[in-house]
């Protein structure tokens, strides 16, 4: 009884003496919350906003291997936090599916689950890119090989930043730009392919890094292309 009456003060003292870590703070969703499940249509809109916010993490994760990266947070913290949020989105969607029978709610929840899975794979692709490129230190445009990796990283960061703006703000110009960047026939991708083919006289380690990083770059673009298609389909259905 005494503890119940003093609960507010006890919790305030605990937070003051042991504040949440940076990772714990970043791992908290901004939009979804348990009580929202009582209103399935509003809950679905909140999941969509939470998913769009997750795109803020991707260019920040990439910053750790960019010479002029603005974000100095540990990429592992960002990856863990983003993974925690996307997992909570998945659990939230499962609750919606388990507790609703309206056809349109189920269809929209399943579509958002598809987006959630793409975000999981995007986080993994950017994480793996950072691990591979980060093994060689910060990339700066020195050698021909260095210039290619530098250009690859800058292109990837630009595209992820455009995706962040496009999905967060639902900006039609940014969505058009993202479609162009992620197109199989995009000038960006063709330029990267030509540059890769033009690199000669590199060692086995550099060759492996180049192959792995360009593969992950293409995978990231493909995943963004799929996500954009799902967003376009949802917008057309409204």
XYZ file of N, CA and C in Angstrom:
714
model
N 0.833 -1.207 0.000
C 0.000 0.000 0.000
C 0.868 1.258 0.000
N 1.901 1.234 0.841
C 2.809 2.386 0.909
C 3.513 2.588 -0.426
N 4.003 1.472 -1.010
C 4.710 1.548 -2.291
C 3.809 2.075 -3.393
N 2.527 1.664 -3.360
C 1.575 2.137 -4.368
C 1.394 3.645 -4.274
N 1.283 4.134 -3.028
C 1.111 5.564 -2.837
C 2.320 6.375 -3.243
N 3.495 5.765 -3.139
C 4.747 6.467 -3.463
C 5.289 6.083 -4.841
N 4.462 5.430 -5.647
C 4.938 4.894 -6.932
C 5.555 5.967 -7.819
N 4.892 7.134 -7.895
C 5.402 8.202 -8.746
C 6.786 8.666 -8.326
N 6.976 8.865 -7.031
C 8.274 9.311 -6.528
C 9.345 8.239 -6.701
N 8.935 6.972 -6.477
C 9.887 5.858 -6.622
C 10.376 5.769 -8.064
N 9.436 5.864 -9.020
C 9.809 5.771 -10.429
C 10.698 6.943 -10.842
N 10.377 8.138 -10.333
C 11.199 9.313 -10.657
C 12.615 9.145 -10.120
N 12.732 8.565 -8.934
C 14.056 8.345 -8.342
C 14.847 7.322 -9.139
N 14.159 6.254 -9.571
C 14.826 5.215 -10.367
C 15.354 5.800 -11.676
N 14.524 6.600 -12.341
C 14.931 7.206 -13.621
C 16.106 8.156 -13.411
N 16.070 8.907 -12.297
C 17.154 9.850 -12.013
C 18.464 9.126 -11.706
N 18.364 8.025 -10.937
C 19.566 7.285 -10.546
C 20.073 6.376 -11.657
N 19.151 5.888 -12.493
C 19.548 4.985 -13.577
C 18.787 5.356 -14.841
N 19.188 6.451 -15.513
C 18.469 6.901 -16.715
C 18.590 5.876 -17.837
N 17.629 5.884 -18.764
C 17.699 4.943 -19.886
C 18.936 5.176 -20.737
N 19.498 4.107 -21.267
C 20.656 4.237 -22.141
C 20.228 4.854 -23.470
N 21.209 5.260 -24.250
C 20.930 5.837 -25.565
C 20.153 4.849 -26.428
N 20.556 3.581 -26.374
C 19.884 2.557 -27.168
C 18.447 2.364 -26.712
N 18.224 2.354 -25.402
C 16.867 2.192 -24.877
C 15.973 3.354 -25.303
N 16.518 4.567 -25.260
C 15.737 5.747 -25.656
C 15.364 5.679 -27.138
N 16.317 5.283 -27.977
C 16.061 5.207 -29.418
C 15.133 4.051 -29.781
N 15.058 3.043 -28.920
C 14.269 1.844 -29.199
C 12.781 2.019 -28.914
N 12.399 3.173 -28.380
C 10.996 3.410 -28.052
C 10.239 3.929 -29.273
N 9.121 3.308 -29.620
C 8.313 3.822 -30.733
C 7.793 5.216 -30.430
N 7.583 6.000 -31.456
C 7.057 7.360 -31.279
C 5.548 7.421 -31.452
N 4.982 6.464 -32.178
C 3.565 6.568 -32.550
C 2.689 5.427 -32.034
N 3.150 4.203 -32.124
C 2.285 3.091 -31.721
C 2.282 2.931 -30.200
N 1.112 2.576 -29.668
C 0.960 2.323 -28.239
C -0.227 1.376 -28.058
N -0.234 0.628 -26.976
C -1.182 -0.469 -26.784
C -2.639 -0.016 -26.884
N -2.967 1.132 -26.300
C -4.359 1.583 -26.269
C -4.910 1.856 -27.671
N -4.022 2.138 -28.639
C -4.466 2.443 -30.006
C -5.082 1.229 -30.687
N -4.824 0.038 -30.160
C -5.368 -1.177 -30.764
C -6.897 -1.216 -30.707
N -7.489 -0.410 -29.826
C -8.952 -0.368 -29.731
C -9.584 0.276 -30.960
N -8.795 1.039 -31.706
C -9.268 1.689 -32.937
C -8.405 1.211 -34.096
N -8.771 0.092 -34.748
C -7.894 -0.536 -35.747
C -7.485 0.364 -36.904
N -8.392 1.226 -37.390
C -8.046 2.086 -38.520
C -6.998 3.119 -38.109
N -7.180 3.697 -36.943
C -6.180 4.644 -36.432
C -4.868 3.926 -36.139
N -4.966 2.682 -35.630
C -3.763 1.904 -35.312
C -2.935 1.634 -36.563
N -3.601 1.339 -37.663
C -2.890 1.082 -38.921
C -2.161 2.342 -39.398
N -2.817 3.494 -39.243
C -2.181 4.756 -39.642
C -0.951 5.038 -38.785
N -1.016 4.672 -37.512
C 0.124 4.881 -36.616
C 1.300 3.971 -36.992
N 0.998 2.736 -37.395
C 2.058 1.823 -37.836
C 2.754 2.387 -39.065
N 1.962 2.920 -39.982
C 2.546 3.490 -41.209
C 3.483 4.650 -40.876
N 3.084 5.479 -39.920
C 3.936 6.610 -39.515
C 5.204 6.106 -38.822
N 5.070 5.066 -38.021
C 6.236 4.509 -37.331
C 7.212 3.903 -38.328
N 6.677 3.207 -39.328
C 7.536 2.611 -40.353
C 8.263 3.698 -41.135
N 7.560 4.773 -41.475
C 8.202 5.864 -42.213
C 9.342 6.465 -41.388
N 9.128 6.583 -40.074
C 10.163 7.140 -39.195
C 11.409 6.271 -39.154
N 11.248 4.969 -39.357
C 12.393 4.055 -39.320
C 13.417 4.358 -40.404
N 12.982 5.026 -41.479
C 13.922 5.364 -42.551
C 14.924 6.431 -42.116
N 14.647 7.119 -40.994
C 15.621 8.069 -40.453
C 16.887 7.355 -39.987
N 16.753 6.111 -39.551
C 17.897 5.376 -39.014
C 18.911 5.003 -40.101
N 18.445 4.722 -41.310
C 19.313 4.125 -42.327
C 20.488 5.019 -42.737
N 20.265 6.291 -43.127
C 21.434 7.133 -43.451
C 22.322 7.385 -42.241
N 21.735 7.376 -41.029
C 22.558 7.569 -39.830
C 23.482 6.373 -39.599
N 22.989 5.169 -39.854
C 23.832 3.965 -39.733
C 24.996 4.064 -40.711
N 24.705 4.522 -41.908
C 25.720 4.621 -42.958
C 26.771 5.685 -42.647
N 26.416 6.694 -41.862
C 27.333 7.795 -41.551
C 28.642 7.327 -40.912
N 28.622 6.180 -40.252
C 29.819 5.721 -39.538
C 30.977 5.388 -40.478
N 30.696 5.158 -41.760
C 31.771 4.859 -42.707
C 31.928 5.967 -43.750
N 31.382 7.136 -43.447
C 31.542 8.292 -44.328
C 32.470 9.303 -43.671
N 33.414 9.828 -44.443
C 34.392 10.768 -43.892
C 33.732 12.011 -43.319
N 32.625 12.459 -43.943
C 31.946 13.663 -43.457
C 30.575 13.316 -42.892
N 30.440 12.115 -42.336
C 29.171 11.687 -41.765
C 28.746 12.589 -40.615
N 27.483 13.013 -40.631
C 26.983 13.937 -39.608
C 26.653 13.210 -38.306
N 26.228 11.950 -38.404
C 25.823 11.193 -37.218
C 27.012 10.450 -36.642
N 27.280 10.643 -35.374
C 28.429 10.003 -34.733
C 28.016 8.901 -33.762
N 26.728 8.511 -33.785
C 26.264 7.438 -32.917
C 26.852 6.105 -33.372
N 27.082 5.223 -32.430
C 27.584 3.883 -32.744
C 26.582 3.190 -33.664
N 27.031 2.685 -34.828
C 26.087 2.044 -35.752
C 25.388 0.833 -35.141
N 26.057 0.125 -34.231
C 25.419 -1.020 -33.583
C 24.234 -0.580 -32.734
N 24.374 0.560 -32.064
C 23.264 1.096 -31.270
C 22.083 1.435 -32.178
N 22.381 2.096 -33.308
C 21.322 2.460 -34.248
C 20.648 1.232 -34.844
N 21.445 0.229 -35.204
C 20.889 -1.007 -35.770
C 19.999 -1.710 -34.743
N 20.489 -1.831 -33.513
C 19.712 -2.496 -32.469
C 18.417 -1.745 -32.176
N 18.504 -0.411 -32.150
C 17.317 0.396 -31.871
C 16.294 0.268 -33.007
N 16.757 0.380 -34.244
C 15.854 0.252 -35.386
C 15.217 -1.129 -35.424
N 16.011 -2.152 -35.131
C 15.494 -3.525 -35.116
C 14.433 -3.688 -34.037
N 14.648 -3.061 -32.875
C 13.669 -3.145 -31.784
C 12.353 -2.481 -32.177
N 12.430 -1.324 -32.830
C 11.217 -0.612 -33.230
C 10.462 -1.394 -34.298
N 11.173 -1.918 -35.283
C 10.486 -2.653 -36.355
C 9.879 -3.946 -35.818
N 10.528 -4.533 -34.804
C 9.948 -5.731 -34.174
C 8.644 -5.382 -33.443
N 8.641 -4.230 -32.776
C 7.425 -3.799 -32.080
C 6.302 -3.482 -33.071
N 6.665 -2.960 -34.237
C 5.667 -2.740 -35.295
C 5.060 -4.069 -35.738
N 5.919 -5.078 -35.880
C 5.442 -6.403 -36.274
C 4.498 -6.992 -35.245
N 4.836 -6.865 -33.968
C 3.981 -7.382 -32.899
C 2.653 -6.625 -32.860
N 2.703 -5.330 -33.079
C 1.509 -4.491 -33.102
C 0.577 -4.929 -34.239
N 1.150 -5.188 -35.408
C 0.352 -5.641 -36.555
C -0.250 -7.023 -36.304
N 0.503 -7.893 -35.652
C -0.024 -9.215 -35.314
C -1.239 -9.092 -34.399
N -1.172 -8.178 -33.442
C -2.308 -7.938 -32.547
C -3.528 -7.444 -33.318
N -3.290 -6.565 -34.295
C -4.403 -6.074 -35.120
C -5.040 -7.228 -35.883
N -4.219 -8.082 -36.469
C -4.732 -9.215 -37.244
C -5.477 -10.217 -36.362
N -4.990 -10.416 -35.156
C -5.603 -11.401 -34.252
C -6.929 -10.932 -33.667
N -7.143 -9.620 -33.638
C -8.314 -9.092 -32.929
C -9.313 -8.366 -33.823
N -9.159 -8.511 -35.133
C -10.088 -7.857 -36.055
C -10.476 -8.806 -37.181
N -11.704 -8.636 -37.654
C -12.180 -9.494 -38.743
C -12.609 -8.695 -39.967
N -12.583 -7.357 -39.866
C -12.978 -6.537 -41.006
C -11.994 -6.751 -42.163
N -12.534 -7.016 -43.345
C -11.707 -7.377 -44.493
C -10.691 -6.293 -44.838
N -11.129 -5.032 -44.848
C -10.206 -3.964 -45.237
C -9.096 -3.772 -44.201
N -9.420 -3.995 -42.917
C -8.395 -3.905 -41.879
C -7.356 -5.006 -42.075
N -7.821 -6.225 -42.349
C -6.901 -7.352 -42.529
C -6.000 -7.141 -43.743
N -6.584 -6.659 -44.838
C -5.798 -6.430 -46.056
C -4.717 -5.384 -45.805
N -5.101 -4.274 -45.172
C -4.126 -3.202 -44.913
C -3.037 -3.670 -43.940
N -3.430 -4.454 -42.927
C -2.441 -4.951 -41.953
C -1.441 -5.888 -42.620
N -1.918 -6.725 -43.530
C -1.026 -7.640 -44.235
C -0.063 -6.866 -45.128
N -0.567 -5.812 -45.785
C 0.297 -4.980 -46.624
C 1.378 -4.287 -45.781
N 0.997 -3.841 -44.584
C 1.978 -3.205 -43.699
C 2.980 -4.218 -43.159
N 2.547 -5.466 -43.008
C 3.493 -6.520 -42.629
C 4.538 -6.724 -43.720
N 4.118 -6.646 -44.982
C 5.063 -6.770 -46.092
C 6.089 -5.635 -46.038
N 5.623 -4.429 -45.769
C 6.543 -3.299 -45.655
C 7.509 -3.515 -44.485
N 6.970 -4.048 -43.385
C 7.801 -4.280 -42.207
C 8.948 -5.231 -42.521
N 8.644 -6.273 -43.285
C 9.672 -7.246 -43.652
C 10.740 -6.612 -44.539
N 10.327 -5.733 -45.431
C 11.292 -5.034 -46.276
C 12.204 -4.157 -45.428
N 11.640 -3.466 -44.431
C 12.450 -2.622 -43.553
C 13.464 -3.465 -42.789
N 13.045 -4.635 -42.319
C 13.973 -5.559 -41.640
C 15.158 -5.868 -42.551
N 14.873 -6.161 -43.812
C 15.935 -6.495 -44.763
C 16.785 -5.283 -45.133
N 16.174 -4.104 -45.163
C 16.941 -2.878 -45.431
C 17.930 -2.595 -44.311
N 17.475 -2.734 -43.074
C 18.366 -2.531 -41.931
C 19.546 -3.496 -42.021
N 19.253 -4.755 -42.355
C 20.308 -5.772 -42.459
C 21.279 -5.443 -43.587
N 20.767 -4.967 -44.731
C 21.629 -4.648 -45.874
C 22.567 -3.491 -45.552
N 22.033 -2.434 -44.944
C 22.869 -1.275 -44.591
C 23.863 -1.657 -43.503
N 23.412 -2.462 -42.538
C 24.324 -2.941 -41.478
C 25.483 -3.727 -42.071
N 25.183 -4.646 -42.988
C 26.234 -5.464 -43.593
C 27.179 -4.621 -44.443
N 26.617 -3.618 -45.141
C 27.457 -2.719 -45.941
C 28.447 -1.991 -45.036
N 27.961 -1.498 -43.907
C 28.823 -0.762 -42.966
C 29.911 -1.671 -42.411
N 29.580 -2.913 -42.114
C 30.577 -3.845 -41.580
C 31.664 -4.139 -42.604
N 31.255 -4.344 -43.845
C 32.223 -4.683 -44.889
C 33.127 -3.496 -45.214
N 32.522 -2.344 -45.457
C 33.300 -1.156 -45.813
C 34.063 -0.639 -44.598
N 33.465 -0.726 -43.422
C 34.101 -0.237 -42.210
C 35.351 -0.996 -41.839
N 35.492 -2.228 -42.339
C 36.691 -3.011 -42.052
C 37.934 -2.356 -42.631
N 37.737 -1.509 -43.642
C 38.867 -0.816 -44.259
C 39.035 0.608 -43.772
N 38.258 1.014 -42.760
C 38.346 2.386 -42.246
C 37.481 3.330 -43.061
N 37.468 4.613 -42.690
C 36.690 5.607 -43.411
C 37.184 5.715 -44.851
N 36.259 5.750 -45.779
C 36.618 5.794 -47.197
C 36.764 7.252 -47.650
N 37.898 7.560 -48.224
C 38.113 8.886 -48.806
C 38.587 8.690 -50.246
N 38.295 9.668 -51.119
C 38.641 9.520 -52.535
C 40.133 9.668 -52.802
N 40.882 8.599 -52.607
C 42.321 8.615 -52.865
C 42.621 7.875 -54.161
N 42.790 6.570 -54.062
C 43.034 5.738 -55.243
C 41.755 5.595 -56.065
N 41.887 4.973 -57.214
C 40.722 4.748 -58.056
C 39.711 3.862 -57.335
N 40.250 2.857 -56.637
C 39.397 1.973 -55.840
C 38.715 2.778 -54.728
N 39.478 3.643 -54.065
C 38.918 4.469 -52.998
C 37.858 5.418 -53.508
N 38.080 5.994 -54.693
C 37.102 6.911 -55.265
C 35.789 6.200 -55.565
N 35.897 4.957 -56.040
C 34.686 4.202 -56.351
C 33.887 3.901 -55.084
N 34.578 3.415 -54.045
C 33.879 3.111 -52.798
C 33.305 4.379 -52.176
N 34.049 5.481 -52.277
C 33.568 6.754 -51.756
C 32.296 7.172 -52.486
N 32.319 7.090 -53.823
C 31.155 7.468 -54.623
C 29.973 6.541 -54.325
N 30.258 5.255 -54.123
C 29.216 4.278 -53.824
C 28.520 4.625 -52.503
N 29.335 4.926 -51.484
C 28.789 5.271 -50.184
C 27.984 6.562 -50.214
N 28.496 7.572 -50.954
C 27.784 8.842 -51.037
C 26.465 8.679 -51.794
N 26.486 7.856 -52.849
C 25.252 7.612 -53.605
C 24.222 6.895 -52.734
N 24.687 5.909 -51.993
C 23.793 5.158 -51.119
C 23.197 6.074 -50.051
N 24.029 6.951 -49.482
C 23.544 7.866 -48.451
C 22.516 8.836 -49.029
N 22.770 9.348 -50.221
C 21.831 10.266 -50.864
C 20.489 9.600 -51.101
N 20.521 8.372 -51.614
C 19.278 7.659 -51.915
C 18.502 7.341 -50.640
N 19.200 6.933 -49.591
C 18.526 6.644 -48.318
C 17.940 7.920 -47.714
N 18.627 9.040 -47.885
C 18.113 10.314 -47.379
C 16.871 10.745 -48.153
N 16.882 10.523 -49.461
C 15.701 10.831 -50.275
C 14.526 9.937 -49.851
N 14.813 8.662 -49.602
C 13.765 7.733 -49.144
C 13.186 8.203 -47.817
N 14.047 8.639 -46.925
C 13.590 9.140 -45.628
C 12.622 10.304 -45.810
N 12.997 11.283 -46.630
C 12.138 12.440 -46.868
C 10.847 12.036 -47.574
N 10.956 11.130 -48.546
C 9.795 10.730 -49.337
C 8.734 10.044 -48.484
N 9.154 9.105 -47.629
C 8.182 8.342 -46.851
C 7.715 9.097 -45.615
N 8.611 9.898 -45.027
C 8.244 10.631 -43.819
C 7.285 11.774 -44.133
N 7.548 12.480 -45.229
C 6.740 13.661 -45.569
C 5.732 13.402 -46.674
N 5.769 12.203 -47.250
C 4.877 11.852 -48.369
C 4.986 12.887 -49.482
N 6.212 13.268 -49.761
C 6.477 14.288 -50.770
C 6.498 13.649 -52.152
N 5.649 14.118 -53.052
C 5.540 13.508 -54.383
C 6.819 13.686 -55.199
N 7.487 14.838 -55.051
C 8.738 15.068 -55.781
C 9.810 14.072 -55.328
N 9.930 13.882 -54.015
C 10.924 12.945 -53.497
C 10.585 11.507 -53.894
N 9.300 11.180 -53.944
C 8.908 9.833 -54.377
C 9.281 9.610 -55.841
N 9.073 10.626 -56.674
C 9.467 10.520 -58.082
C 10.982 10.340 -58.199
N 11.715 11.110 -57.397
C 13.176 11.018 -57.414
C 13.632 9.638 -56.964
N 12.971 9.092 -55.948
C 13.326 7.765 -55.446
C 13.044 6.695 -56.487
N 11.940 6.815 -57.187
C 11.633 5.853 -58.261
C 12.720 5.893 -59.334
N 13.174 7.104 -59.647
C 14.222 7.249 -60.661
C 15.533 6.624 -60.184
N 15.916 6.900 -58.943
C 17.168 6.380 -58.394
C 17.177 4.857 -58.307
N 16.016 4.271 -57.986
C 15.975 2.826 -57.747
C 15.565 2.027 -58.978
N 15.344 2.714 -60.083
C 15.004 2.019 -61.320
C 16.158 1.142 -61.785
N 15.829 -0.018 -62.347
C 16.864 -0.929 -62.857
C 17.701 -0.264 -63.950
N 17.121 0.719 -64.611
C 17.820 1.389 -65.709
C 18.286 2.788 -65.298
N 18.380 3.047 -63.995
C 18.753 4.383 -63.533
C 20.180 4.721 -63.945
N 20.421 5.990 -64.225
C 21.762 6.452 -64.601
C 22.736 6.229 -63.448
N 22.233 6.348 -62.224
C 23.073 6.153 -61.037
C 23.657 4.742 -61.019
N 22.777 3.758 -61.238
C 23.212 2.360 -61.187
C 24.122 2.021 -62.358
N 23.802 2.550 -63.520
C 24.634 2.276 -64.692
C 26.036 2.854 -64.513
N 26.130 4.028 -63.918
C 27.426 4.654 -63.672
C 28.261 3.817 -62.709
N 27.619 3.297 -61.671
C 28.323 2.442 -60.712
C 28.826 1.181 -61.389
N 27.990 0.561 -62.210
C 28.396 -0.674 -62.898
C 29.598 -0.425 -63.800
N 29.585 0.701 -64.540
C 30.707 1.011 -65.428
C 31.989 1.238 -64.632
N 31.866 1.924 -63.524
C 33.048 2.203 -62.697
C 33.633 0.915 -62.129
N 32.766 0.001 -61.720
C 33.239 -1.273 -61.170
C 34.000 -2.056 -62.227
N 33.463 -2.088 -63.445
C 34.110 -2.831 -64.525
C 35.446 -2.208 -64.917
N 35.618 -0.916 -64.623
C 36.818 -0.194 -65.039
C 37.967 -0.294 -64.028
N 37.674 -0.874 -62.861
C 38.710 -0.992 -61.825
C 39.573 -2.218 -62.103
N 40.881 -2.014 -62.200
C 41.813 -3.112 -62.478
C 42.939 -3.097 -61.443
N 43.692 -4.182 -61.450
C 44.898 -4.282 -60.616
C 44.616 -4.025 -59.133
N 43.608 -4.700 -58.603
C 43.344 -4.602 -57.172
C 43.561 -5.978 -56.548
N 43.885 -5.994 -55.265
C 44.155 -7.232 -54.564
C 42.881 -8.007 -54.253
N 43.033 -9.255 -53.793
C 41.873 -10.100 -53.478
C 40.955 -9.478 -52.430
N 41.541 -8.869 -51.397
C 40.730 -8.281 -50.333
C 39.902 -7.111 -50.861
N 40.529 -6.267 -51.698
C 39.802 -5.135 -52.273
C 38.724 -5.623 -53.231
N 39.045 -6.680 -53.996
C 38.072 -7.251 -54.926
C 36.857 -7.767 -54.166
N 37.080 -8.480 -53.069
C 35.981 -9.021 -52.270
C 35.135 -7.896 -51.675
N 35.811 -6.849 -51.187
C 35.085 -5.709 -50.611
C 34.242 -5.013 -51.674
N 34.828 -4.851 -52.864
C 34.121 -4.187 -53.952
C 32.901 -4.989 -54.381
N 33.078 -6.299 -54.528
C 31.968 -7.157 -54.951
C 30.851 -7.137 -53.910
N 31.211 -7.316 -52.634
C 30.210 -7.367 -51.566
C 29.481 -6.032 -51.414
N 30.224 -4.922 -51.472
C 29.604 -3.619 -51.264
C 28.668 -3.243 -52.418
N 29.070 -3.530 -53.658
C 28.184 -3.217 -54.788
C 26.960 -4.126 -54.793
N 27.118 -5.372 -54.357
C 25.976 -6.285 -54.255
C 24.973 -5.762 -53.236
N 25.465 -5.297 -52.093
C 24.583 -4.761 -51.052
C 23.953 -3.438 -51.493
N 24.704 -2.654 -52.262
C 24.157 -1.409 -52.813
C 22.962 -1.720 -53.711
N 23.136 -2.694 -54.605
C 22.052 -3.070 -55.509
C 20.874 -3.664 -54.743
N 21.171 -4.450 -53.708
C 20.093 -5.038 -52.898
C 19.298 -3.932 -52.194
N 19.991 -2.930 -51.684
C 19.320 -1.822 -51.019
C 18.385 -1.101 -51.984
N 18.856 -0.856 -53.201
C 18.023 -0.193 -54.198
C 16.809 -1.043 -54.558
N 17.022 -2.355 -54.672
C 15.921 -3.259 -55.008
C 14.870 -3.271 -53.906
N 15.302 -3.287 -52.643
C 14.369 -3.269 -51.514
C 13.598 -1.954 -51.463
N 14.292 -0.843 -51.715
C 13.610 0.445 -51.756
C 12.593 0.494 -52.890
N 12.937 -0.109 -53.997
C 12.019 -0.173 -55.142
C 10.749 -0.936 -54.761
N 10.909 -2.052 -54.067
C 9.753 -2.849 -53.618
C 8.907 -2.068 -52.626
N 9.558 -1.388 -51.687
C 8.819 -0.629 -50.677
C 8.030 0.503 -51.345
N 8.673 1.189 -52.279
C 8.011 2.279 -52.988
C 6.796 1.773 -53.755
N 6.911 0.596 -54.349
C 5.781 0.004 -55.081
C 4.607 -0.266 -54.149
N 4.894 -0.734 -52.936
C 3.819 -0.976 -51.965
C 3.154 0.331 -51.537
N 3.965 1.370 -51.345
C 3.427 2.677 -50.979
C 2.565 3.211 -52.113
N 3.037 3.070 -53.348
C 2.284 3.542 -54.514
C 0.940 2.817 -54.615
N 0.950 1.499 -54.386
C -0.274 0.705 -54.464
C -1.274 1.151 -53.390
N -0.783 1.441 -52.192
C -1.650 1.895 -51.102
C -2.231 3.275 -51.421
N -1.388 4.156 -51.973
C -1.875 5.500 -52.318
C -2.927 5.449 -53.418
N -2.749 4.534 -54.376
C -3.709 4.396 -55.476
C -5.055 3.860 -54.994
N -5.001 3.063 -53.912
C -6.232 2.460 -53.376
C -7.047 3.425 -52.517
N -6.418 4.531 -52.085
C -7.109 5.483 -51.205
C -8.183 6.273 -51.970
